[in-house]
């Protein structure tokens, strides 16, 4: 085994081919004036077509898309929004932007996604929405979640930033709730550098989000520069959308590569006492980030592991801390699963161009570490 790899193994990075370069090249040369939205519209159309959603609105980030979705769906200051303990902080920040109250709910042991039974137990008269998160590519129990939402008249936003390409009972994640959101940050399965998308099957939600994303400008008002209300601006640029269009045309390949990389990891690590991303019947996992939660018996020391991996030039990441454990929130330690597993959890490199040999190298370091160095 090589002690120090000559090149750092990144956690993730976009897959760039001549297609991305040619579209971005065209956009930078020609995509101005009356063509300044051309790639944006093409990107939205290709993306909604792939996903099976009626409408798609490209944004500068997923965080912005969540903010727009919450506002377009009528969530207001004082409302309660149910959200899983285990997710990236961007899932909850827009809830705070509008002055609503996040209610953190525990996750399931196997998928690390929100526990539907715990959703039920957290509903109050103030609950207006549920943000579900398909964490690390894993798939939420959407039938049960939609059933609860219907029963209590709640809005469901799917944060599918990590679930692009995953499928639940024949439907792509993000297309099942009242709205779905995606991120195209440089670490995500499909990238535009920075970027996001809001999708919905509801024309009214889409129209509302579009107006809010354009400073409150409503073409129906008929007068240029005359607004009835103020809005926001989370627009994507035509240059970024050009890259997004190329990536969307390659999405099947991008997801396939993620699945391939995951299967290499799963194969090599199957002898280790741990849990990895599951793939239940009737679902397809796009495995954004191969994740390992070591069994308790291994006494896994996460900080020592990161120090070891860093010294060996391998980028790896911690499983998300329970959100409520962050200093700006009040901790909800009764969310036992989240609080129990996070310290034993790690995410592994999975950039599309990663070779089987590199996966083997990463696994050798893991094994080496577990044997005790
Ligand atoms: C990456 C991510 C986001 C935020 O995406 P940005 O495009 O960086 O705003 C939101 N939610 C989840 C679950 C994410 O992983």
Short mmCIF file of C-alpha atoms and ligand atoms in Angstrom, two decimals:
data_model
loop_
_atom_site.label_atom_id
_atom_site.label_comp_id
_atom_site.label_asym_id
_atom_site.label_seq_id
_atom_site.Cartn_x
_atom_site.Cartn_y
_atom_site.Cartn_z
CA UNK A 1 0.00 0.00 0.00
CA UNK A 2 1.24 3.44 -0.90
CA UNK A 3 1.68 5.50 2.24
CA UNK A 4 0.83 8.84 0.78
CA UNK A 5 -1.07 9.16 -2.46
CA UNK A 6 0.52 11.52 -4.91
CA UNK A 7 -2.80 13.22 -5.56
CA UNK A 8 -5.56 14.08 -3.16
CA UNK A 9 -8.73 12.01 -3.62
CA UNK A 10 -11.59 14.54 -3.51
CA UNK A 11 -14.95 13.75 -1.94
CA UNK A 12 -16.74 14.86 -5.09
CA UNK A 13 -16.30 17.00 -8.21
CA UNK A 14 -18.31 17.44 -11.40
CA UNK A 15 -17.89 15.23 -14.43
CA UNK A 16 -16.94 17.51 -17.31
CA UNK A 17 -16.96 16.39 -20.95
CA UNK A 18 -16.76 18.17 -24.31
CA UNK A 19 -20.54 18.58 -24.19
CA UNK A 20 -20.45 20.85 -21.11
CA UNK A 21 -17.54 22.78 -22.61
CA UNK A 22 -19.25 23.26 -25.96
CA UNK A 23 -22.53 24.51 -24.43
CA UNK A 24 -20.79 26.88 -22.02
CA UNK A 25 -18.60 28.05 -24.86
CA UNK A 26 -21.68 28.77 -26.96
CA UNK A 27 -23.37 30.53 -24.05
CA UNK A 28 -20.40 32.78 -23.38
CA UNK A 29 -19.99 33.65 -27.06
CA UNK A 30 -23.59 33.97 -28.12
CA UNK A 31 -25.92 33.81 -25.12
CA UNK A 32 -26.56 37.51 -24.70
CA UNK A 33 -29.21 40.03 -25.67
CA UNK A 34 -32.37 38.28 -26.75
CA UNK A 35 -30.68 34.90 -26.24
CA UNK A 36 -29.81 35.60 -22.61
CA UNK A 37 -32.36 33.14 -21.21
CA UNK A 38 -32.09 30.47 -23.91
CA UNK A 39 -30.06 27.92 -21.94
CA UNK A 40 -32.07 28.60 -18.79
CA UNK A 41 -35.29 27.65 -20.55
CA UNK A 42 -33.72 24.63 -22.23
CA UNK A 43 -32.27 23.48 -18.94
CA UNK A 44 -35.62 23.81 -17.16
CA UNK A 45 -37.41 21.94 -19.92
CA UNK A 46 -34.89 19.11 -20.07
CA UNK A 47 -34.85 18.81 -16.28
CA UNK A 48 -38.62 18.71 -15.83
CA UNK A 49 -38.81 16.21 -18.69
CA UNK A 50 -36.28 13.95 -17.01
CA UNK A 51 -37.93 14.24 -13.62
CA UNK A 52 -41.52 13.88 -14.77
CA UNK A 53 -42.62 17.16 -13.16
CA UNK A 54 -44.76 19.64 -15.06
CA UNK A 55 -42.86 22.80 -14.10
CA UNK A 56 -39.26 23.62 -13.26
CA UNK A 57 -37.75 26.93 -12.17
CA UNK A 58 -33.96 27.18 -12.22
CA UNK A 59 -32.38 29.10 -9.32
CA UNK A 60 -28.96 30.19 -8.12
CA UNK A 61 -29.03 27.66 -5.29
CA UNK A 62 -31.14 25.01 -3.64
CA UNK A 63 -31.28 27.18 -0.53
CA UNK A 64 -32.97 29.87 -2.64
CA UNK A 65 -35.31 27.28 -4.17
CA UNK A 66 -36.42 26.16 -0.69
CA UNK A 67 -37.05 29.77 0.32
CA UNK A 68 -39.14 30.35 -2.82
CA UNK A 69 -41.03 27.07 -2.34
CA UNK A 70 -41.94 27.90 1.26
CA UNK A 71 -43.19 31.36 0.26
CA UNK A 72 -45.01 30.15 -2.85
CA UNK A 73 -46.75 27.52 -0.74
CA UNK A 74 -47.89 30.19 1.71
CA UNK A 75 -45.76 29.31 4.76
CA UNK A 76 -45.64 32.30 7.09
CA UNK A 77 -43.98 33.61 10.21
CA UNK A 78 -45.11 31.61 13.25
CA UNK A 79 -46.02 28.48 11.28
CA UNK A 80 -44.37 25.23 12.32
CA UNK A 81 -42.40 23.29 9.75
CA UNK A 82 -41.42 19.69 10.41
CA UNK A 83 -37.90 18.80 9.33
CA UNK A 84 -35.57 15.83 9.87
CA UNK A 85 -32.69 16.00 12.35
CA UNK A 86 -30.27 14.63 9.77
CA UNK A 87 -29.72 16.96 6.82
CA UNK A 88 -27.54 19.77 5.54
CA UNK A 89 -28.25 23.07 7.30
CA UNK A 90 -29.58 24.59 4.06
CA UNK A 91 -32.78 22.56 4.49
CA UNK A 92 -33.73 24.56 7.57
CA UNK A 93 -32.27 28.02 6.96
CA UNK A 94 -35.10 29.25 4.70
CA UNK A 95 -37.60 28.23 7.40
CA UNK A 96 -35.77 30.69 9.65
CA UNK A 97 -35.63 33.36 6.92
CA UNK A 98 -39.42 33.58 6.95
CA UNK A 99 -39.71 33.44 10.73
CA UNK A 100 -41.36 30.03 10.81
CA UNK A 101 -40.43 27.51 13.49
CA UNK A 102 -38.53 24.35 12.61
CA UNK A 103 -39.63 21.25 14.49
CA UNK A 104 -36.89 18.62 14.38
CA UNK A 105 -38.01 15.05 13.97
CA UNK A 106 -36.00 11.85 14.33
CA UNK A 107 -34.92 9.66 11.43
CA UNK A 108 -35.25 5.96 10.65
CA UNK A 109 -32.42 3.61 11.56
CA UNK A 110 -31.94 2.20 8.09
CA UNK A 111 -32.46 5.06 5.60
CA UNK A 112 -31.54 7.93 7.99
CA UNK A 113 -34.56 9.72 6.45
CA UNK A 114 -37.43 11.23 8.46
CA UNK A 115 -39.51 8.78 10.51
CA UNK A 116 -43.19 9.07 9.45
CA UNK A 117 -44.47 7.89 12.81
CA UNK A 118 -42.47 10.65 14.50
CA UNK A 119 -43.94 13.17 12.04
CA UNK A 120 -47.41 12.21 13.29
CA UNK A 121 -46.34 12.70 16.89
CA UNK A 122 -44.95 16.18 16.15
CA UNK A 123 -48.00 17.69 14.46
CA UNK A 124 -49.69 20.58 16.29
CA UNK A 125 -52.37 23.07 15.30
CA UNK A 126 -49.58 25.31 13.99
CA UNK A 127 -47.95 22.73 11.71
CA UNK A 128 -48.19 23.82 8.08
CA UNK A 129 -45.50 21.94 6.19
CA UNK A 130 -43.10 19.03 6.18
CA UNK A 131 -39.71 19.28 4.53
CA UNK A 132 -38.52 15.76 3.81
CA UNK A 133 -34.90 15.14 2.85
CA UNK A 134 -33.69 12.22 0.75
CA UNK A 135 -30.39 12.14 2.56
CA UNK A 136 -27.27 10.81 0.75
CA UNK A 137 -29.47 9.52 -2.10
CA UNK A 138 -31.62 7.41 0.25
CA UNK A 139 -35.35 7.39 -0.21
CA UNK A 140 -38.02 8.70 2.19
CA UNK A 141 -41.19 6.69 2.76
CA UNK A 142 -43.21 8.95 0.45
CA UNK A 143 -46.53 7.02 0.50
CA UNK A 144 -46.76 7.28 4.25
CA UNK A 145 -45.61 10.91 4.28
CA UNK A 146 -48.13 11.98 1.61
CA UNK A 147 -50.86 10.11 3.49
CA UNK A 148 -50.10 12.00 6.71
CA UNK A 149 -49.94 15.29 4.80
CA UNK A 150 -53.35 14.66 3.30
CA UNK A 151 -54.84 13.68 6.64
CA UNK A 152 -53.63 16.89 8.32
CA UNK A 153 -53.76 19.17 5.29
CA UNK A 154 -50.01 19.82 5.26
CA UNK A 155 -47.65 20.87 2.49
CA UNK A 156 -44.79 18.54 1.55
CA UNK A 157 -41.54 19.92 0.15
CA UNK A 158 -39.06 17.29 -0.98
CA UNK A 159 -35.48 18.41 -0.50
CA UNK A 160 -34.04 16.16 -3.20
CA UNK A 161 -30.67 17.95 -3.35
CA UNK A 162 -29.01 14.63 -2.53
CA UNK A 163 -31.62 12.41 -4.16
CA UNK A 164 -31.40 13.35 -7.83
CA UNK A 165 -31.87 10.19 -9.86
CA UNK A 166 -33.29 8.11 -7.00
CA UNK A 167 -36.69 6.54 -7.69
CA UNK A 168 -39.61 5.65 -5.40
CA UNK A 169 -42.23 3.28 -6.82
CA UNK A 170 -41.57 4.43 -10.37
CA UNK A 171 -41.47 8.16 -9.53
CA UNK A 172 -38.31 10.23 -9.42
CA UNK A 173 -37.64 11.87 -6.07
CA UNK A 174 -38.62 15.52 -6.08
CA UNK A 175 -41.67 14.89 -8.27
CA UNK A 176 -43.89 13.41 -5.54
CA UNK A 177 -44.49 16.22 -3.00
CA UNK A 178 -46.19 19.60 -3.59
CA UNK A 179 -42.78 20.93 -4.58
CA UNK A 180 -39.30 19.47 -4.95
CA UNK A 181 -35.93 21.20 -4.81
CA UNK A 182 -32.47 20.32 -6.10
CA UNK A 183 -28.92 21.61 -5.73
CA UNK A 184 -26.31 21.80 -8.46
CA UNK A 185 -23.43 22.77 -6.19
CA UNK A 186 -20.05 21.42 -7.33
CA UNK A 187 -20.32 18.41 -5.03
CA UNK A 188 -23.73 17.26 -6.21
CA UNK A 189 -24.58 14.56 -8.78
CA UNK A 190 -25.47 17.17 -11.41
CA UNK A 191 -23.53 20.39 -11.19
CA UNK A 192 -23.57 23.94 -12.53
CA UNK A 193 -20.93 25.12 -10.06
CA UNK A 194 -23.65 26.70 -7.97
CA UNK A 195 -27.31 26.34 -8.86
CA UNK A 196 -30.66 24.88 -7.97
CA UNK A 197 -34.12 23.97 -9.23
CA UNK A 198 -37.65 24.12 -7.92
CA UNK A 199 -40.08 21.65 -9.48
CA UNK A 200 -43.82 21.26 -9.04
CA UNK A 201 -46.85 19.87 -10.85
CA UNK A 202 -48.95 22.83 -9.71
CA UNK A 203 -49.04 25.73 -12.18
CA UNK A 204 -50.11 28.23 -9.49
CA UNK A 205 -47.16 27.37 -7.24
CA UNK A 206 -44.79 27.65 -10.19
CA UNK A 207 -46.19 31.04 -11.28
CA UNK A 208 -46.01 32.36 -7.74
CA UNK A 209 -42.41 31.19 -7.28
CA UNK A 210 -41.44 32.73 -10.62
CA UNK A 211 -42.81 36.14 -9.62
CA UNK A 212 -41.13 35.96 -6.20
CA UNK A 213 -37.87 35.08 -7.98
CA UNK A 214 -38.12 38.20 -10.14
CA UNK A 215 -38.43 41.00 -7.57
CA UNK A 216 -42.20 40.56 -7.47
CA UNK A 217 -42.54 41.47 -11.14
CA UNK A 218 -45.75 40.08 -12.58
CA UNK A 219 -46.06 40.26 -16.38
CA UNK A 220 -49.85 40.40 -15.93
CA UNK A 221 -49.55 43.81 -14.28
CA UNK A 222 -48.69 45.11 -17.73
CA UNK A 223 -46.47 48.02 -16.75
CA UNK A 224 -42.67 47.81 -16.91
CA UNK A 225 -40.91 48.41 -13.58
CA UNK A 226 -44.20 48.64 -11.72
CA UNK A 227 -44.46 46.15 -8.87
CA UNK A 228 -47.31 45.53 -6.45
CA UNK A 229 -45.06 43.71 -4.00
CA UNK A 230 -41.39 43.13 -3.42
CA UNK A 231 -39.73 39.83 -4.18
CA UNK A 232 -36.35 38.15 -4.23
CA UNK A 233 -33.73 37.25 -6.76
CA UNK A 234 -32.45 33.73 -6.86
CA UNK A 235 -31.97 33.49 -10.59
CA UNK A 236 -29.44 31.25 -12.28
CA UNK A 237 -27.24 32.62 -15.07
CA UNK A 238 -27.42 31.49 -18.67
CA UNK A 239 -23.78 30.38 -18.44
CA UNK A 240 -24.51 28.06 -15.53
CA UNK A 241 -27.66 26.79 -17.22
CA UNK A 242 -25.59 25.85 -20.29
CA UNK A 243 -23.54 23.52 -18.11
CA UNK A 244 -26.75 22.29 -16.47
CA UNK A 245 -28.32 21.43 -19.82
CA UNK A 246 -25.29 19.35 -20.82
CA UNK A 247 -25.31 17.59 -17.45
CA UNK A 248 -29.04 16.90 -17.73
CA UNK A 249 -28.48 15.31 -21.14
CA UNK A 250 -25.90 13.05 -19.44
CA UNK A 251 -27.90 12.43 -16.26
CA UNK A 252 -28.48 8.71 -16.80
CA UNK A 253 -24.75 8.19 -17.16
CA UNK A 254 -23.99 10.39 -14.12
CA UNK A 255 -26.37 8.38 -11.93
CA UNK A 256 -25.13 5.08 -13.32
CA UNK A 257 -21.57 6.02 -12.37
CA UNK A 258 -22.66 6.84 -8.81
CA UNK A 259 -24.31 3.43 -8.58
CA UNK A 260 -21.21 1.72 -9.90
CA UNK A 261 -18.95 3.46 -7.39
CA UNK A 262 -21.28 2.60 -4.53
CA UNK A 263 -21.39 -1.06 -5.56
CA UNK A 264 -17.58 -1.23 -5.52
CA UNK A 265 -17.54 0.16 -1.96
CA UNK A 266 -20.36 -2.11 -0.80
CA UNK A 267 -18.58 -5.13 -2.20
CA UNK A 268 -15.26 -4.41 -0.53
CA UNK A 269 -16.71 -3.26 2.80
CA UNK A 270 -19.27 -6.03 3.19
CA UNK A 271 -17.12 -7.85 5.77
CA UNK A 272 -17.10 -4.84 8.09
CA UNK A 273 -19.64 -4.42 10.88
CA UNK A 274 -21.47 -1.39 9.57
CA UNK A 275 -24.55 -0.11 7.77
CA UNK A 276 -24.39 1.52 4.36
CA UNK A 277 -27.03 3.27 2.20
CA UNK A 278 -29.90 0.81 1.72
CA UNK A 279 -31.91 0.13 -1.40
CA UNK A 280 -35.34 -1.19 -0.49
CA UNK A 281 -37.77 -2.93 -2.83
CA UNK A 282 -39.59 -0.60 -5.19
CA UNK A 283 -36.81 1.98 -4.98
CA UNK A 284 -33.66 2.84 -6.84
CA UNK A 285 -30.90 4.60 -4.92
CA UNK A 286 -28.69 7.08 -6.80
CA UNK A 287 -26.14 6.91 -3.96
CA UNK A 288 -25.02 10.53 -3.98
CA UNK A 289 -22.59 9.84 -1.14
CA UNK A 290 -21.54 6.35 -0.09
CA UNK A 291 -22.10 6.43 3.66
CA UNK A 292 -20.86 4.10 6.36
CA UNK A 293 -22.25 3.96 9.90
CA UNK A 294 -20.01 1.65 11.89
CA UNK A 295 -21.55 -0.70 14.45
CA UNK A 296 -21.08 0.32 18.07
CA UNK A 297 -18.85 -2.66 18.84
CA UNK A 298 -16.11 -1.16 16.67
CA UNK A 299 -15.71 1.85 18.99
CA UNK A 300 -15.12 4.00 15.95
CA UNK A 301 -13.21 7.22 16.68
CA UNK A 302 -14.40 9.64 14.03
CA UNK A 303 -11.95 12.46 14.70
CA UNK A 304 -8.97 10.08 14.63
CA UNK A 305 -10.32 8.65 11.37
CA UNK A 306 -10.45 12.08 9.68
CA UNK A 307 -6.93 12.88 10.85
CA UNK A 308 -5.73 9.56 9.44
CA UNK A 309 -7.52 10.00 6.10
CA UNK A 310 -6.32 13.58 5.75
CA UNK A 311 -2.73 12.48 6.36
CA UNK A 312 -3.23 10.00 3.52
CA UNK A 313 -4.69 12.60 1.16
CA UNK A 314 -8.21 11.23 1.13
CA UNK A 315 -11.11 13.63 1.54
CA UNK A 316 -13.96 12.21 3.62
CA UNK A 317 -16.83 13.82 5.48
CA UNK A 318 -18.68 13.43 8.75
CA UNK A 319 -22.25 12.16 8.80
CA UNK A 320 -24.42 15.22 9.59
CA UNK A 321 -24.63 16.31 13.19
CA UNK A 322 -28.23 16.32 14.41
CA UNK A 323 -29.38 19.82 13.40
CA UNK A 324 -30.86 20.52 16.81
CA UNK A 325 -27.42 19.92 18.37
CA UNK A 326 -26.04 23.04 16.64
CA UNK A 327 -25.58 26.04 18.96
CA UNK A 328 -28.36 28.15 17.44
CA UNK A 329 -31.03 25.57 18.23
CA UNK A 330 -32.40 23.96 21.36
CA UNK A 331 -31.23 20.35 21.36
CA UNK A 332 -33.84 17.62 21.05
CA UNK A 333 -32.00 14.65 22.46
CA UNK A 334 -35.17 12.60 22.45
CA UNK A 335 -34.44 12.22 18.73
CA UNK A 336 -32.52 9.13 19.73
CA UNK A 337 -31.61 7.62 16.40
CA UNK A 338 -30.01 10.79 15.05
CA UNK A 339 -28.13 11.43 18.29
CA UNK A 340 -27.03 7.82 18.49
CA UNK A 341 -25.59 7.26 15.02
CA UNK A 342 -23.96 10.44 13.81
CA UNK A 343 -20.63 10.00 15.58
CA UNK A 344 -20.16 6.61 13.97
CA UNK A 345 -20.95 7.85 10.47
CA UNK A 346 -18.77 8.94 7.56
CA UNK A 347 -19.18 9.79 3.87
CA UNK A 348 -16.73 8.58 1.26
CA UNK A 349 -15.39 9.99 -2.02
CA UNK A 350 -17.61 9.26 -5.03
CA UNK A 351 -16.74 11.62 -7.89
CA UNK A 352 -17.96 10.22 -11.21
CA UNK A 353 -14.53 9.63 -12.71
CA UNK A 354 -13.39 7.60 -9.71
CA UNK A 355 -11.87 4.26 -10.72
CA UNK A 356 -12.33 0.91 -9.04
CA UNK A 357 -8.66 1.00 -8.04
CA UNK A 358 -9.12 4.32 -6.26
CA UNK A 359 -12.16 2.94 -4.41
CA UNK A 360 -9.99 -0.02 -3.38
CA UNK A 361 -7.31 2.36 -2.14
CA UNK A 362 -9.82 4.28 0.00
CA UNK A 363 -11.15 1.01 1.41
CA UNK A 364 -7.63 -0.16 2.25
CA UNK A 365 -7.13 2.98 4.31
CA UNK A 366 -10.43 2.33 6.12
CA UNK A 367 -9.45 -1.26 6.88
CA UNK A 368 -5.99 -0.15 7.93
CA UNK A 369 -7.53 2.36 10.32
CA UNK A 370 -9.99 -0.14 11.79
CA UNK A 371 -7.22 -2.64 12.46
CA UNK A 372 -5.65 0.09 14.57
CA UNK A 373 -2.70 2.12 13.49
C1 LIG B 1 -26.53 20.78 -0.90
C2 LIG B 1 -27.81 20.75 -0.18
C3 LIG B 1 -28.64 21.87 -0.09
C4 LIG B 1 -28.22 23.26 -0.51
O1 LIG B 1 -27.85 23.41 -1.77
P1 LIG B 1 -27.24 24.80 -2.28
O2 LIG B 1 -27.39 24.67 -3.76
O3 LIG B 1 -25.83 24.82 -1.82
O4 LIG B 1 -28.05 25.90 -1.72
C5 LIG B 1 -29.88 21.74 0.51
N1 LIG B 1 -30.27 20.59 1.04
C6 LIG B 1 -29.50 19.49 1.01
C7 LIG B 1 -30.02 18.23 1.61
C8 LIG B 1 -28.23 19.55 0.43
O5 LIG B 1 -27.45 18.47 0.45
#
